[in-house]
CSV table of C-alpha atoms and ligand atoms in Angstrom, one decimal:
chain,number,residue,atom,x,y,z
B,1,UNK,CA,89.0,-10.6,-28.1
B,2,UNK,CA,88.1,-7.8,-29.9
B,3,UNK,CA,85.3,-5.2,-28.5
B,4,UNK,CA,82.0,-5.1,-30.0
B,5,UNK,CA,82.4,-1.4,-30.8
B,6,UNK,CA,85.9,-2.3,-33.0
B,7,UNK,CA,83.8,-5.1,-35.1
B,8,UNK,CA,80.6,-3.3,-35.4
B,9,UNK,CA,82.9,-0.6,-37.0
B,10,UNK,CA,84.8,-3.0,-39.4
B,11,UNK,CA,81.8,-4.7,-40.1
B,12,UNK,CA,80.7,-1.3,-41.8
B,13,UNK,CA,83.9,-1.1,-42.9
B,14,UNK,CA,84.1,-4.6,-44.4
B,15,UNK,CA,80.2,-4.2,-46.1
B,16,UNK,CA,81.2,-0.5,-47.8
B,17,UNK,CA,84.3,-2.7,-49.2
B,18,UNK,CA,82.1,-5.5,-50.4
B,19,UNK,CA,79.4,-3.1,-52.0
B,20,UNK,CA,82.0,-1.3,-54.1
B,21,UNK,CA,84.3,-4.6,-54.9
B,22,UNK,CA,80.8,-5.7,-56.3
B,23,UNK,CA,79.9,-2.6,-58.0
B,24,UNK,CA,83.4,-2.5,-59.3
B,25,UNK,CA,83.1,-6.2,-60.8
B,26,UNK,CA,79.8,-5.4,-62.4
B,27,UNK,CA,81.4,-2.4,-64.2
B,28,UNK,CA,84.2,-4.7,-65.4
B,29,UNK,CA,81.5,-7.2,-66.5
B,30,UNK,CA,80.1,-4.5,-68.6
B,31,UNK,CA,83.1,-3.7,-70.1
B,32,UNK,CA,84.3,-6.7,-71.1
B,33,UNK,CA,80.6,-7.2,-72.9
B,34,UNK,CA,81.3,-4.0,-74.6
B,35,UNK,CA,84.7,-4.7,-75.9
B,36,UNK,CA,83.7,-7.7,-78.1
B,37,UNK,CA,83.5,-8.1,-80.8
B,38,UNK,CA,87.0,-7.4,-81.4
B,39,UNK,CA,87.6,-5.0,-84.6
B,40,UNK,CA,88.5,-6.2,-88.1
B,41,UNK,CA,91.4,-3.7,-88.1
B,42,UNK,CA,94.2,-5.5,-86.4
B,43,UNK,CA,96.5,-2.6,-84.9
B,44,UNK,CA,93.2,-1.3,-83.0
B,45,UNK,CA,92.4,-5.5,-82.4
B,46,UNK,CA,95.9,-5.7,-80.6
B,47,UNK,CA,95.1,-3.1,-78.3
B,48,UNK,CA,91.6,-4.1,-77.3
B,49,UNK,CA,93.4,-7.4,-77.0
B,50,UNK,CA,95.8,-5.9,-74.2
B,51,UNK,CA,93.1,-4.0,-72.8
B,52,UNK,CA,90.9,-6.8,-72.2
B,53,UNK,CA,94.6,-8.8,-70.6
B,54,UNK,CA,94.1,-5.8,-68.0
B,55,UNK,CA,90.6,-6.1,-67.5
B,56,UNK,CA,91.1,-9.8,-66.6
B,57,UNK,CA,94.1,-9.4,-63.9
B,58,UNK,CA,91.9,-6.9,-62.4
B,59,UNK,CA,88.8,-9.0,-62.3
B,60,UNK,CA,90.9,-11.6,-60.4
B,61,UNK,CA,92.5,-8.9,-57.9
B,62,UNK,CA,88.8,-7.8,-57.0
B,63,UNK,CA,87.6,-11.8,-57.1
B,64,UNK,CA,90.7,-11.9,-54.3
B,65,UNK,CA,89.8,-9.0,-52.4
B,66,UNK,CA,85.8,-10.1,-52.4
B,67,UNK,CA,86.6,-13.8,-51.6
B,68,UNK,CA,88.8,-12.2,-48.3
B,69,UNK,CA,85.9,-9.4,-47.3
B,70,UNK,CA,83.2,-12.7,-48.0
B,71,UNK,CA,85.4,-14.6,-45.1
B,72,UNK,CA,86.1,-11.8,-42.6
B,73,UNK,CA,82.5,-11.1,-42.8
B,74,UNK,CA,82.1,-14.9,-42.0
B,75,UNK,CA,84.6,-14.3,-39.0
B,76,UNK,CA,82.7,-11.8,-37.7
B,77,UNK,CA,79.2,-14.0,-37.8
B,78,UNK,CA,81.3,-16.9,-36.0
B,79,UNK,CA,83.1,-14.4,-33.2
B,80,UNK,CA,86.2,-15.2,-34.9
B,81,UNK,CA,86.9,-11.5,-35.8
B,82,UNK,CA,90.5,-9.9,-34.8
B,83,UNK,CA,92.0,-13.0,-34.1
B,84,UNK,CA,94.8,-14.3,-35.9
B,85,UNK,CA,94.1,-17.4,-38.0
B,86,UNK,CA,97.8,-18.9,-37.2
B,87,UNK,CA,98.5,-18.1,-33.6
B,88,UNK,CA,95.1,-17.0,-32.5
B,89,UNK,CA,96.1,-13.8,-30.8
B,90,UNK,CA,94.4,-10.6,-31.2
B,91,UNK,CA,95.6,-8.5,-34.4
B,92,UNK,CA,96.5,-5.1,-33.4
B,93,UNK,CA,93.8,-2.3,-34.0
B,94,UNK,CA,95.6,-0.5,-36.4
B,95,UNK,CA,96.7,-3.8,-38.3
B,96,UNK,CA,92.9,-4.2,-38.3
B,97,UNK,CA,92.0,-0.6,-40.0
B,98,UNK,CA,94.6,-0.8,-42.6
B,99,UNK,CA,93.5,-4.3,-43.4
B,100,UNK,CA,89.8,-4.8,-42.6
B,101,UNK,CA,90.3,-8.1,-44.3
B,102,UNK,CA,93.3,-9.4,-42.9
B,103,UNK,CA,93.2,-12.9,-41.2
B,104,UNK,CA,96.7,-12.7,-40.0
B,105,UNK,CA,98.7,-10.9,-37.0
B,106,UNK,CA,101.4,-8.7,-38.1
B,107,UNK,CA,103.9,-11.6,-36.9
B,108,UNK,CA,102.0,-14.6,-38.6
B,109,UNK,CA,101.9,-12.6,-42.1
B,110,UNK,CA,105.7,-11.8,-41.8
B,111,UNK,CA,106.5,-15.0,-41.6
B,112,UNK,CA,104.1,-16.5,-44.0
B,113,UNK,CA,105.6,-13.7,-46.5
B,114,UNK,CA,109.4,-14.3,-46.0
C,201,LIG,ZN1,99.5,-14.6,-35.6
């Protein structure tokens, strides 16, 4: 178990990451608005092309990163917080602060990676 204080703090942590993963896709929702239509001229309509390729692997990342703040959050409501999803021990602290989000123990994600 984590202590209160620790998910009180990540809580704040977690929301500030939320609010600026949401402002963050609203500003990509603008832009994509403003790039169309695409131009006649077709060098410039190649590059708007590529530009709107980027726009869209970013939108997912944030979608990602949103989608894993939504569910800590959720872990947090449910007392769930800290623990690892796998093995159910406690994620280290500093695990914790570099990766507000993570559901996985240091141990749990290096597996599930290699
Ligand atoms: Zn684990």
């Amino acid at each position: 178990m984590q202590s209160n204080e620790i998910i009180n703090e990540m809580k704040t942590v977690l929301l500030e990451k939320r609010n600026h993963l949401i402002e963050r896709l609203e500003k990509i929702q603008s832009s994509k608005i403003r790039t169309e239509p695409l131009s006649a001229d077709s060098g410039e309509q190649s590059i708007e092309l590529e530009n709107t390729e980027v726009v869209d692997a970013l939108d997912e990342m944030e979608h990602k990163d949103l989608k894993l703040v939504n569910h800590a959050l959720g872990r947090i409501e449910n007392g769930a917080y800290g623990m690892c999803a796998s093995c159910g021990e406690d994620i280290s602290l500093s695990r914790l602060k570099a990766l507000p989000f993570t559901p996985l123990c240091v141990h749990c994600a290096e597996e599930a990676a290699s």
